[in-house]
PDB file of C-alpha atoms in Angstrom:
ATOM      1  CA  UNK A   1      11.486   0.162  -4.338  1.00  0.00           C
ATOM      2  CA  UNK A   2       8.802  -2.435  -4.200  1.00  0.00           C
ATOM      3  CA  UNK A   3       5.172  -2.689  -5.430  1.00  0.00           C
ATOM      4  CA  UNK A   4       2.469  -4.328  -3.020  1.00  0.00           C
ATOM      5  CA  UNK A   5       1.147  -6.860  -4.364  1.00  0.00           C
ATOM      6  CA  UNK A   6      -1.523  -8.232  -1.895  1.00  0.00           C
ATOM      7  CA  UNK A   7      -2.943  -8.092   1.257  1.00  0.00           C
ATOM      8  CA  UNK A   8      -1.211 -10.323   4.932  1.00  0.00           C
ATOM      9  CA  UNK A   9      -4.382 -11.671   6.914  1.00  0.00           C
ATOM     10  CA  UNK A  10      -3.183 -13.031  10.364  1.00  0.00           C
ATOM     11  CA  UNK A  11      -5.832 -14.349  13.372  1.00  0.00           C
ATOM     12  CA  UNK A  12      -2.890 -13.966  15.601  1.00  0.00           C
ATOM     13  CA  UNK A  13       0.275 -11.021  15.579  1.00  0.00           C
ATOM     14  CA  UNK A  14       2.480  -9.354  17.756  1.00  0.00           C
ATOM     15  CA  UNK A  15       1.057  -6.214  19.609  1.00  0.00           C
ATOM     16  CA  UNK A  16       3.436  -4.167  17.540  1.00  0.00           C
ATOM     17  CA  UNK A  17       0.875  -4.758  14.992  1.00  0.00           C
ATOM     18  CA  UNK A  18      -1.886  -3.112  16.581  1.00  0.00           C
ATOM     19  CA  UNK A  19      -3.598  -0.657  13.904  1.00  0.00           C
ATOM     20  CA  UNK A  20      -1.374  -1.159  11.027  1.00  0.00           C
ATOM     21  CA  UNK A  21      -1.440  -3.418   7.991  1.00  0.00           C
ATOM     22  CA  UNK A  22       1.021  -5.864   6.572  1.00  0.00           C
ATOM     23  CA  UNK A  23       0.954  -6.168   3.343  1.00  0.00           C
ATOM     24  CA  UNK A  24       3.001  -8.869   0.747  1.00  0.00           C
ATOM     25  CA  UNK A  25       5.493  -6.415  -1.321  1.00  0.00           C
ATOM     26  CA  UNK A  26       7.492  -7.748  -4.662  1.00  0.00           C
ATOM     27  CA  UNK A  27      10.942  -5.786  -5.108  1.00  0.00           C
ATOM     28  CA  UNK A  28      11.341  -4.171  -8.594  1.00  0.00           C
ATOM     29  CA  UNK A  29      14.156  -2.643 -10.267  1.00  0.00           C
ATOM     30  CA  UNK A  30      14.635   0.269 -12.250  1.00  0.00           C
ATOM     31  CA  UNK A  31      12.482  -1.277 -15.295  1.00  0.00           C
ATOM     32  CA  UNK A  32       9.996  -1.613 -12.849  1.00  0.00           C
ATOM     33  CA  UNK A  33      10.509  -5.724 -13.243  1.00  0.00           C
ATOM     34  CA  UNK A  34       9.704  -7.839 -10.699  1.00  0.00           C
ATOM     35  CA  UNK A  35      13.195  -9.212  -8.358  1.00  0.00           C
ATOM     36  CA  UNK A  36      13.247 -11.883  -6.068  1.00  0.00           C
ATOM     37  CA  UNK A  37      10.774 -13.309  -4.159  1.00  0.00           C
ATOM     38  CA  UNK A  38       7.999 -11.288  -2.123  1.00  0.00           C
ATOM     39  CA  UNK A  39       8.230 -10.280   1.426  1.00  0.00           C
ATOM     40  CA  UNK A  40       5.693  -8.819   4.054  1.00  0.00           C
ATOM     41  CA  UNK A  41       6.624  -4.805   4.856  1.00  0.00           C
ATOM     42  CA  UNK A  42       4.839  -3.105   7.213  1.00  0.00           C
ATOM     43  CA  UNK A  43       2.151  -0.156   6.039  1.00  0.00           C
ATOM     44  CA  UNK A  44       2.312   2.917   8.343  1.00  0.00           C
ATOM     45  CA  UNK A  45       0.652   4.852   5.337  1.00  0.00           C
ATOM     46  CA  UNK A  46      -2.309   4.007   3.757  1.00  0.00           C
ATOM     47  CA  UNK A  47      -0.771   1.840   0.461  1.00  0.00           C
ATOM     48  CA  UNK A  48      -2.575  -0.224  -1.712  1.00  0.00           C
ATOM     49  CA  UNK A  49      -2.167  -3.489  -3.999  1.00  0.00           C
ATOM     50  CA  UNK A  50      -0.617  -1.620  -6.815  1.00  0.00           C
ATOM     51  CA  UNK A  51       1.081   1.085  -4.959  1.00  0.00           C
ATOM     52  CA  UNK A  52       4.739   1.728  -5.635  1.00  0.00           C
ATOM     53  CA  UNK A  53       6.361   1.970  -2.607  1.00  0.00           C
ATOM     54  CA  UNK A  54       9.903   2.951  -0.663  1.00  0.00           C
ATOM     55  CA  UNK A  55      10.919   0.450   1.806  1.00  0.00           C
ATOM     56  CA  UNK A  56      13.375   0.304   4.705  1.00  0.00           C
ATOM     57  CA  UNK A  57      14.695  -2.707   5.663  1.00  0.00           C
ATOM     58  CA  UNK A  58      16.376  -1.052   8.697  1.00  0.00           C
ATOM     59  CA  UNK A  59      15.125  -2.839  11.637  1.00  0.00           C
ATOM     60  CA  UNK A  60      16.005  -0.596  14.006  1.00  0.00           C
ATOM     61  CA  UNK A  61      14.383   2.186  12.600  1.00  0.00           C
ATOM     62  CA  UNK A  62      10.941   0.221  12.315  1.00  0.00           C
ATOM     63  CA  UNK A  63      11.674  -0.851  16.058  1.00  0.00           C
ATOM     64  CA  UNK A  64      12.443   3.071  17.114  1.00  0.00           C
ATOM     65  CA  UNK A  65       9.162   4.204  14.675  1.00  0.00           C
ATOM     66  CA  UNK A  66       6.474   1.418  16.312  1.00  0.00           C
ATOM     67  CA  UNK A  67       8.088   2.204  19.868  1.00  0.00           C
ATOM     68  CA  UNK A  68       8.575  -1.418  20.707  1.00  0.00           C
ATOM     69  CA  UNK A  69      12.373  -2.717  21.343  1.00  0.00           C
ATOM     70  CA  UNK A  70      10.912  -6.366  21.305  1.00  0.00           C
ATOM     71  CA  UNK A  71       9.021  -6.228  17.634  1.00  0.00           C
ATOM     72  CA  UNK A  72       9.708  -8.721  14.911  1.00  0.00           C
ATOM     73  CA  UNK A  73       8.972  -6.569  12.080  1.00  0.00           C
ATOM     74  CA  UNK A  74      11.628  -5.140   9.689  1.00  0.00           C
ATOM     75  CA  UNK A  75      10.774  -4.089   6.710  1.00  0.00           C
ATOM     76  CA  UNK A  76       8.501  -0.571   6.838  1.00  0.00           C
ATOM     77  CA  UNK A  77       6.616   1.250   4.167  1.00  0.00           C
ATOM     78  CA  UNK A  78       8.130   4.512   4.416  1.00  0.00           C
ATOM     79  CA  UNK A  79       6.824   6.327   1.375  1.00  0.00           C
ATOM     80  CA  UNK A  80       4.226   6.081  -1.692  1.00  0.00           C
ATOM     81  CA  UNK A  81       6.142   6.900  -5.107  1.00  0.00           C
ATOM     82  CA  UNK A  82       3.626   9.066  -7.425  1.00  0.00           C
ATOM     83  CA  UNK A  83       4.019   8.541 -10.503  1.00  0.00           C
TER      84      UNK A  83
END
């Protein structure tokens, strides 16, 4: 479980990236406390800054969902938590 937290800008990315949006996710636990140190996941749903979010870190499964063998992205937005 993560929260996003902001917004990744990039003038240049890999054509993996074509119509989706990276975004900068903080882990939280079950306190919903902040844990280690943010990481870009990428959105395949429309999440926001604030959103509480499911994650995969499977990069295989990104690779397999994007349909590119060769991306560079692993960690996927897979779900929006209501709350």
């Amino acid at each position: 479980m993560a929260r996003i937290v902001g917004n990744v800008v990039s003038t240049a990315c890999h054509p993996s990236m074509k119509g989706r949006s990276a975004l900068l996710c903080q882990q939280i636990n079950e306190l919903e406390e902040p844990q280690g140190e943010p990481f870009v996941s990428v959105a395949n749903h429309s999440a926001g800054i604030g959103d509480k979010v499911l994650i995969t870190t499977d990069g295989s499964y990104t690779m397999e969902l994007l349909g590119d063998n060769h991306t560079p992205l692993r960690n996927l937005i897979v779900g929006i938590v209501d709350e």
